Short mmCIF file of C-alpha atoms in Angstrom, two decimals:
data_model
loop_
_atom_site.label_atom_id
_atom_site.label_comp_id
_atom_site.label_asym_id
_atom_site.label_seq_id
_atom_site.Cartn_x
_atom_site.Cartn_y
_atom_site.Cartn_z
CA ARG A 1 16.90 -39.43 -60.41
CA LEU A 2 16.55 -43.16 -59.88
CA SER A 3 16.48 -45.71 -62.65
CA TRP A 4 16.85 -49.41 -63.33
CA GLY A 5 17.08 -51.25 -66.60
CA GLU A 6 18.04 -54.54 -68.18
CA THR A 7 19.32 -54.88 -71.75
CA GLY A 8 20.81 -57.50 -74.03
CA ASN A 9 23.90 -57.31 -76.21
CA GLN A 10 24.28 -55.47 -79.52
CA ALA A 11 28.04 -55.97 -80.02
CA ILE A 12 27.60 -59.12 -82.09
CA ASP A 13 28.30 -59.39 -85.80
CA ASN A 14 25.02 -59.51 -87.71
CA ASN A 15 26.41 -62.39 -89.76
CA ALA A 16 27.60 -64.39 -86.75
CA GLN A 17 26.61 -68.01 -87.22
CA PHE A 18 25.06 -69.69 -84.20
CA GLY A 19 24.41 -73.04 -85.82
CA LEU A 20 26.49 -75.96 -87.10
CA TYR A 21 27.55 -76.53 -90.67
CA THR A 22 27.13 -80.18 -91.66
CA VAL A 23 29.66 -80.50 -94.46
CA ASP A 24 29.63 -83.12 -97.20
CA TYR A 25 32.74 -82.96 -99.37
CA GLY A 26 31.23 -85.35 -101.90
CA LEU A 27 30.38 -84.50 -105.48
CA ASP A 28 26.84 -83.47 -104.78
CA ARG A 29 26.14 -80.70 -102.30
CA VAL A 30 26.61 -79.39 -98.79
CA THR A 31 23.74 -79.03 -96.35
CA SER A 32 23.79 -76.21 -93.80
CA THR A 33 21.76 -75.87 -90.65
CA ALA A 34 23.36 -72.51 -89.78
CA TYR A 35 21.38 -69.37 -89.10
CA ASP A 36 22.69 -65.85 -88.84
CA LEU A 37 20.87 -63.09 -86.99
CA PHE A 38 18.81 -62.26 -90.10
CA LEU A 39 17.92 -65.94 -90.73
CA GLN A 40 19.52 -65.67 -94.15
CA GLY A 41 22.16 -68.34 -93.72
CA SER A 42 20.01 -71.43 -94.13
CA GLY A 43 19.42 -73.72 -97.05
CA THR A 44 21.47 -75.70 -99.53
CA PHE A 45 24.95 -74.69 -100.65
CA PRO A 46 27.17 -75.85 -103.50
CA SER A 47 29.94 -78.33 -102.78
CA GLY A 48 33.11 -76.68 -101.50
CA TYR A 49 31.82 -74.69 -98.56
CA ARG A 50 33.59 -75.40 -95.29
CA ALA A 51 32.75 -75.63 -91.63
CA THR A 52 33.39 -72.34 -89.85
CA GLN A 53 32.34 -73.05 -86.28
CA LEU A 54 30.51 -75.40 -83.97
CA ALA A 55 27.06 -74.99 -82.50
CA ASN A 56 26.49 -74.43 -78.80
CA PRO A 57 23.03 -75.66 -77.74
CA ASN A 58 23.46 -74.08 -74.30
CA LEU A 59 24.15 -70.58 -75.64
CA LYS A 60 22.06 -67.72 -74.31
CA TRP A 61 22.04 -63.96 -74.67
CA GLU A 62 24.32 -61.77 -72.59
CA SER A 63 22.41 -59.48 -70.21
CA ALA A 64 23.26 -56.24 -68.47
CA THR A 65 21.40 -54.86 -65.45
CA GLN A 66 22.11 -51.25 -64.48
CA TYR A 67 21.13 -49.10 -61.53
CA ASN A 68 21.49 -45.32 -61.60
CA ILE A 69 21.08 -42.57 -59.03
CA GLY A 70 21.78 -38.88 -59.54
CA THR A 71 20.81 -35.30 -58.94
CA ASP A 72 21.06 -31.96 -60.75
CA PHE A 73 21.29 -28.74 -58.78
CA THR A 74 21.48 -24.96 -59.16
CA LEU A 75 22.37 -22.45 -56.47
CA LEU A 76 22.89 -18.69 -56.12
CA HIS A 77 20.07 -17.82 -58.54
CA GLY A 78 21.40 -20.22 -61.16
CA SER A 79 25.00 -19.00 -61.10
CA LEU A 80 26.31 -22.21 -59.54
CA TYR A 81 25.14 -25.45 -61.16
CA GLY A 82 26.15 -29.06 -61.39
CA SER A 83 25.24 -32.72 -61.15
CA ILE A 84 26.25 -35.91 -59.34
CA ASP A 85 25.59 -39.36 -60.80
CA GLY A 86 26.40 -42.90 -59.69
CA TYR A 87 25.78 -46.25 -61.32
CA ILE A 88 26.26 -49.99 -60.92
CA LYS A 89 26.17 -52.23 -63.97
CA ASP A 90 26.21 -56.04 -63.75
CA VAL A 91 26.98 -57.90 -66.97
CA ASP A 92 26.16 -61.62 -66.97
CA ASP A 93 27.02 -64.36 -69.45
CA MET A 94 29.29 -62.29 -71.70
CA LEU A 95 29.35 -63.63 -75.27
CA ILE A 96 32.88 -64.60 -76.26
CA THR A 97 34.63 -66.80 -78.85
CA PRO A 98 37.48 -68.38 -76.86
CA SER A 99 40.50 -70.19 -78.20
CA TYR A 100 40.08 -73.91 -78.82
CA LEU A 101 42.34 -76.92 -78.98
CA GLY A 102 44.09 -77.36 -82.32
CA ALA A 103 43.18 -81.07 -82.21
CA ILE A 104 39.55 -80.10 -82.87
CA GLY A 105 40.60 -78.94 -86.32
CA GLU A 106 39.24 -76.29 -88.64
CA GLY A 107 35.86 -74.92 -87.68
CA GLY A 108 36.34 -75.60 -83.98
CA ALA A 109 35.46 -72.05 -82.91
CA SER A 110 32.23 -71.57 -81.01
CA TRP A 111 30.36 -68.83 -79.18
CA LEU A 112 30.25 -69.35 -75.42
CA ASN A 113 28.87 -67.55 -72.42
CA GLY A 114 31.91 -66.31 -70.54
CA PRO A 115 32.62 -64.07 -67.56
CA SER A 116 30.29 -61.96 -65.53
CA LEU A 117 31.40 -58.43 -64.66
CA ARG A 118 30.47 -55.68 -62.25
CA ASN A 119 31.09 -52.08 -63.31
CA TRP A 120 30.47 -49.12 -61.04
CA GLY A 121 31.41 -45.47 -61.01
CA MET A 122 30.46 -41.86 -60.40
CA GLU A 123 30.37 -38.65 -62.44
CA PHE A 124 30.61 -35.12 -61.08
CA ALA A 125 30.04 -31.77 -62.79
CA LEU A 126 30.26 -28.26 -61.36
CA GLY A 127 29.94 -24.93 -63.14
CA TYR A 128 29.75 -21.21 -62.48
CA ARG A 129 28.34 -18.53 -64.77
CA THR A 130 28.03 -14.81 -64.24
CA ASN A 131 28.39 -11.39 -65.81
CA LEU A 132 30.79 -9.01 -64.06
CA ALA A 133 30.26 -5.27 -63.73
CA CYS A 134 33.14 -4.63 -66.15
CA GLY A 135 31.19 -6.36 -68.92
CA LEU A 136 33.01 -9.69 -68.82
CA GLY A 137 30.75 -12.71 -69.03
CA MET A 138 31.95 -16.14 -68.07
CA ASP A 139 30.74 -19.72 -67.91
CA ILE A 140 33.30 -22.11 -66.42
CA SER A 141 32.50 -25.76 -65.79
CA ALA A 142 34.52 -28.77 -64.75
CA ASN A 143 33.73 -32.46 -64.65
CA ALA A 144 35.37 -35.59 -63.31
CA ASP A 145 34.46 -39.24 -63.38
CA PHE A 146 35.82 -42.62 -62.38
CA PHE A 147 34.78 -46.19 -62.92
CA ARG A 148 35.91 -49.56 -61.67
CA ASN A 149 35.15 -53.08 -62.76
CA LYS A 150 35.99 -56.62 -61.77
CA VAL A 151 35.26 -60.15 -62.91
CA THR A 152 32.71 -61.70 -60.56
CA TYR A 153 32.36 -65.10 -62.25
CA LEU A 154 34.33 -67.11 -64.79
CA PRO A 155 33.09 -70.49 -66.00
CA SER A 156 35.73 -73.20 -66.23
CA SER A 157 35.00 -73.66 -69.95
CA THR A 158 36.42 -70.22 -70.74
CA THR A 159 39.45 -69.88 -68.46
CA GLY A 160 41.78 -70.68 -71.36
CA SER A 161 40.69 -67.48 -73.09
CA TYR A 162 42.52 -65.31 -70.59
CA ALA A 163 46.28 -65.66 -70.75
CA HIS A 164 48.51 -66.36 -67.74
CA THR A 165 45.80 -66.61 -65.14
CA SER A 166 43.57 -69.20 -63.53
CA LYS A 167 39.88 -68.90 -62.79
CA GLU A 168 40.55 -68.30 -59.09
CA ASN A 169 43.28 -65.72 -59.72
CA LEU A 170 41.22 -63.64 -62.15
CA VAL A 171 38.10 -63.59 -59.98
CA GLN A 172 39.74 -63.28 -56.58
CA SER A 173 42.33 -60.69 -57.60
CA GLY A 174 39.70 -58.00 -58.11
CA MET A 175 41.66 -56.73 -61.14
CA PRO A 176 39.69 -55.02 -63.93
CA TYR A 177 38.70 -56.88 -67.06
CA GLY A 178 41.49 -56.46 -69.61
CA SER A 179 44.34 -56.45 -67.07
CA ILE A 180 47.55 -58.17 -68.14
CA VAL A 181 49.85 -60.51 -66.27
CA GLY A 182 53.57 -60.42 -67.04
CA TYR A 183 57.08 -60.45 -65.68
CA VAL A 184 58.30 -57.67 -63.38
CA VAL A 185 61.49 -56.06 -64.73
CA GLU A 186 64.00 -55.03 -62.06
CA GLY A 187 66.42 -53.34 -64.44
CA LEU A 188 69.29 -54.61 -66.58
CA PHE A 189 72.00 -57.16 -65.82
CA GLN A 190 75.24 -55.28 -65.18
CA THR A 191 77.72 -58.16 -64.80
CA GLN A 192 78.14 -61.79 -65.81
CA ALA A 193 78.02 -62.71 -62.12
CA GLU A 194 74.48 -61.32 -61.89
CA VAL A 195 73.50 -63.34 -64.95
CA ASP A 196 74.93 -66.57 -63.52
CA ALA A 197 73.12 -66.10 -60.20
CA SER A 198 69.76 -65.13 -61.69
CA GLY A 199 68.30 -68.51 -62.64
CA GLN A 200 66.90 -66.77 -65.74
CA PRO A 201 67.22 -68.89 -68.92
CA ASN A 202 69.37 -67.33 -71.66
CA ALA A 203 69.94 -64.18 -69.63
CA ARG A 204 72.63 -61.79 -70.91
CA VAL A 205 74.67 -58.88 -69.66
CA GLY A 206 72.81 -55.70 -70.55
CA GLY A 207 69.53 -57.60 -70.95
CA LEU A 208 66.26 -57.36 -69.04
CA LYS A 209 66.39 -58.71 -65.50
CA TYR A 210 63.12 -60.31 -64.36
CA ALA A 211 62.17 -60.49 -60.68
CA ASP A 212 62.15 -63.86 -58.94
CA LEU A 213 58.83 -63.31 -57.19
CA ASP A 214 58.52 -66.79 -55.67
CA LYS A 215 62.16 -66.72 -54.47
CA ASN A 216 62.98 -70.22 -55.73
CA GLY A 217 66.06 -69.20 -57.71
CA VAL A 218 64.46 -69.88 -61.11
CA ILE A 219 62.66 -67.48 -63.44
CA ASN A 220 59.59 -69.15 -64.97
CA ALA A 221 55.88 -68.59 -65.53
CA ASP A 222 55.22 -68.69 -61.78
CA ASP A 223 57.08 -65.38 -61.44
CA GLN A 224 54.43 -63.43 -63.30
CA ASP A 225 52.25 -60.82 -61.65
CA TRP A 226 49.69 -58.22 -62.64
CA VAL A 227 51.61 -55.54 -64.55
CA TYR A 228 48.92 -53.64 -66.53
CA ASN A 229 45.67 -52.04 -65.40
CA PRO A 230 43.55 -50.58 -68.25
CA VAL A 231 41.32 -48.50 -65.94
CA PRO A 232 42.48 -44.93 -65.12
CA LYS A 233 42.19 -43.56 -61.61
CA PHE A 234 39.88 -40.84 -62.95
CA SER A 235 39.19 -38.68 -66.01
CA TYR A 236 38.42 -34.98 -66.03
CA GLY A 237 37.60 -31.99 -68.21
CA LEU A 238 37.38 -28.21 -68.08
CA ASN A 239 35.25 -25.92 -70.26
CA ILE A 240 35.87 -22.17 -70.25
CA ALA A 241 33.68 -19.70 -72.14
CA LEU A 242 34.37 -15.96 -71.89
CA ASN A 243 32.85 -13.01 -73.68
CA TYR A 244 33.63 -9.31 -73.56
CA LYS A 245 31.84 -6.80 -75.74
CA ASN A 246 32.04 -8.30 -79.25
CA PHE A 247 34.75 -10.83 -78.48
CA ASP A 248 34.31 -14.42 -77.28
CA LEU A 249 36.82 -17.05 -76.23
CA SER A 250 36.22 -20.73 -75.52
CA MET A 251 38.46 -23.64 -74.68
CA PHE A 252 38.11 -27.27 -73.66
CA TRP A 253 40.73 -29.22 -71.70
CA GLN A 254 40.49 -32.97 -71.20
CA GLY A 255 42.69 -35.32 -69.22
CA VAL A 256 43.22 -38.75 -67.73
CA CYS A 257 45.04 -39.49 -64.48
CA ASP A 258 47.09 -42.57 -63.65
CA LYS A 259 46.35 -44.81 -66.62
CA ASP A 260 48.62 -47.62 -67.76
CA VAL A 261 49.74 -47.71 -71.39
CA TYR A 262 51.16 -50.89 -72.90
CA ASN A 263 53.65 -49.41 -75.33
CA ASN A 264 54.26 -51.93 -78.13
CA GLN A 265 56.35 -49.33 -79.94
CA LYS A 266 59.22 -50.33 -77.66
CA PHE A 267 59.55 -53.52 -79.72
CA GLN A 268 61.02 -51.30 -82.45
CA THR A 269 62.51 -48.41 -80.50
CA ASP A 270 64.31 -50.32 -77.71
CA PHE A 271 65.23 -53.68 -79.26
CA TRP A 272 67.00 -54.72 -82.43
CA SER A 273 65.96 -58.36 -82.38
CA VAL A 274 62.53 -58.71 -80.74
CA THR A 275 60.71 -58.16 -84.03
CA ASP A 276 61.65 -57.30 -87.62
CA ALA A 277 65.37 -57.58 -87.00
CA GLY A 278 66.19 -56.29 -90.49
CA SER A 279 63.97 -53.21 -90.37
CA ASN A 280 64.70 -49.62 -89.41
CA LYS A 281 64.59 -48.80 -85.70
CA GLY A 282 63.99 -45.82 -83.42
CA ASN A 283 66.74 -43.46 -82.31
CA ARG A 284 66.38 -44.59 -78.68
CA LEU A 285 68.65 -47.49 -79.64
CA LEU A 286 71.51 -45.00 -79.85
CA ASN A 287 71.39 -44.82 -76.05
CA ALA A 288 71.31 -48.59 -75.48
CA TRP A 289 73.31 -50.16 -72.65
CA ASN A 290 76.99 -50.86 -73.24
CA THR A 291 80.11 -51.03 -71.09
CA ASN A 292 80.56 -47.28 -71.50
CA ASN A 293 76.89 -46.50 -70.86
CA THR A 294 75.91 -48.72 -67.94
CA GLY A 295 73.39 -46.20 -66.60
CA SER A 296 71.06 -46.72 -69.56
CA THR A 297 67.65 -48.34 -69.08
CA ILE A 298 67.53 -49.54 -72.71
CA PRO A 299 68.81 -53.12 -73.19
CA MET A 300 72.09 -53.79 -74.96
CA LEU A 301 71.84 -54.33 -78.70
CA THR A 302 71.74 -57.89 -79.94
CA THR A 303 70.75 -59.55 -83.21
CA SER A 304 69.30 -62.61 -81.46
CA ASN A 305 66.32 -62.60 -79.09
CA THR A 306 67.35 -65.74 -77.22
CA ALA A 307 66.29 -64.21 -73.88
CA ASP A 308 62.69 -63.74 -75.11
CA GLU A 309 62.67 -60.09 -74.07
CA GLY A 310 59.53 -59.32 -76.05
CA ARG A 311 57.40 -61.30 -73.58
CA ALA A 312 54.73 -59.43 -71.60
CA SER A 313 56.47 -57.51 -68.84
CA SER A 314 56.41 -54.30 -66.86
CA TYR A 315 59.11 -52.93 -69.19
CA PHE A 316 56.42 -52.09 -71.75
CA VAL A 317 53.96 -50.58 -69.25
CA GLU A 318 54.21 -46.80 -68.96
CA ASN A 319 52.35 -43.93 -67.34
CA GLY A 320 49.70 -42.79 -69.82
CA SER A 321 48.42 -39.79 -67.84
CA TYR A 322 47.82 -36.69 -69.95
CA LEU A 323 46.14 -33.31 -70.20
CA LYS A 324 45.15 -32.06 -73.67
CA LEU A 325 43.88 -28.76 -74.98
CA ARG A 326 41.24 -30.21 -77.25
CA THR A 327 39.77 -26.98 -78.64
CA LEU A 328 40.54 -23.27 -78.48
CA GLN A 329 38.44 -20.71 -80.33
CA LEU A 330 38.51 -16.93 -80.52
CA GLY A 331 35.67 -15.08 -82.22
CA TYR A 332 34.55 -11.54 -83.01
CA ASN A 333 30.97 -10.47 -83.68
CA VAL A 334 30.81 -7.65 -86.19
CA PRO A 335 28.84 -4.63 -84.78
CA ALA A 336 25.21 -4.30 -85.88
CA THR A 337 25.78 -0.73 -87.11
CA PHE A 338 28.22 -2.06 -89.69
CA LEU A 339 26.03 -5.01 -90.65
CA SER A 340 23.01 -2.85 -91.39
CA LYS A 341 24.84 -1.30 -94.31
CA PHE A 342 24.96 -4.72 -95.98
CA LYS A 343 21.50 -5.87 -94.83
CA MET A 344 23.02 -8.64 -92.67
CA SER A 345 21.57 -9.66 -89.31
CA SER A 346 24.79 -11.16 -87.95
CA ALA A 347 28.40 -11.84 -88.83
CA ARG A 348 31.11 -13.56 -86.81
CA ILE A 349 34.78 -14.11 -87.61
CA TYR A 350 36.65 -16.81 -85.73
CA VAL A 351 39.87 -18.80 -85.57
CA SER A 352 39.80 -22.27 -84.03
CA GLY A 353 42.43 -24.85 -83.11
CA GLN A 354 42.15 -28.53 -82.21
CA ASN A 355 44.63 -30.65 -80.24
CA LEU A 356 47.00 -27.73 -79.79
CA LEU A 357 48.79 -28.92 -76.65
CA THR A 358 49.50 -32.22 -74.91
CA ILE A 359 50.98 -32.45 -71.42
CA LYS A 360 52.07 -36.01 -70.69
CA SER A 361 54.27 -38.01 -68.36
CA LYS A 362 58.02 -37.58 -68.91
CA SER A 363 58.42 -41.35 -68.67
CA LEU A 364 56.12 -42.00 -71.63
CA THR A 365 58.23 -42.87 -74.68
CA CYS A 366 55.53 -42.92 -77.39
CA PRO A 367 54.30 -39.69 -79.05
CA ASP A 368 50.65 -39.91 -77.99
CA PRO A 369 49.35 -41.64 -74.83
CA GLU A 370 46.02 -42.23 -76.56
CA ASN A 371 47.63 -44.06 -79.49
CA PRO A 372 50.48 -46.24 -78.19
CA ASP A 373 50.11 -49.17 -80.61
CA TRP A 374 51.58 -47.63 -83.77
CA ASN A 375 48.46 -45.57 -84.40
CA TYR A 376 48.96 -42.07 -85.74
CA PRO A 377 48.91 -39.32 -83.10
CA LEU A 378 45.85 -37.07 -83.16
CA ALA A 379 46.51 -34.31 -85.65
CA THR A 380 46.80 -30.64 -84.68
CA SER A 381 44.69 -28.36 -86.86
CA VAL A 382 43.91 -24.67 -87.12
CA SER A 383 40.90 -23.31 -89.04
CA PHE A 384 39.44 -19.90 -89.83
CA GLY A 385 35.79 -19.13 -90.47
CA LEU A 386 33.16 -16.53 -91.21
CA GLN A 387 29.53 -16.96 -90.16
CA ILE A 388 26.97 -14.67 -91.81
CA GLY A 389 23.24 -14.34 -91.21
CA PHE A 390 20.65 -12.38 -93.20
#
């Protein structure tokens, strides 16, 4: 298969205003020259409406150009099957609403054309199906995929939208879109002598120790580096379907390898003072550093966050790799000789479970690698069913 296509952007609010409100706060009325995507935002408005954003006469639609190549194959009389796909997707003139100077005042937001990206990746699938002489039938298939992306262009008008990095750094680094720059944590300060020699403002014994990457004896914004990569090394899945006589068994495993997780839950589980100092905290704080527990990796308790330990750093980045048993189902088809007595054509009894097992990195401190930001973990459920046909 070979294909090429170019599309626009659909991820824009239908009510997004692309014009400029001209506001008159007099006693009469306010005139608007704004238009939303449905052209319903024009006309005359009562006094009291306010400016929401500025117009951009140079604005144009985001575009995405994608190239695909792939093949499907079957071998051994259809027993072995699979597919291989590859793609390259170039996104130009991304539509963004960057931060703006406070001096502009209310209504200073505006849509701009921002970065250009290149995404590329491959997908693989391989399966085997057969019926053995003993009566066991099987269909086992596995898949894996990876993707990479990088910023290829960043206009100077939008560099302020991406924290801690310059135009040259973001483009030349080759890091994926959504990567985060922060401080590199080397551990905890063990002695006052280490604190005094660190050059780190407001450092404390038992607190986070940031690396002096530029070796100038002072810890400041120049000591930041890339600490978070949102793109996993690869993702994978496994489907298994077995049947023997009237029984059938199916399961689906899904996993992600080598993915960073930025665990904001550590604000509450590892610190007393970073946020909500008066609220309840996690039990990890019971193992915080103290003079009798110097081997701990959890900072010493304090009621004052003078060292700014909630700043973006590698301390909050954890290994989010996982393997999950998404579904498991066991079924039994009632024999036709029994069904004929009740004038039924088919009947199947089954029990099914979802999200029954999660295998994750031992270093991950949040319950679910897919939901690190205080989202509820995916629920485990078990259901029973009966399917009847006449």
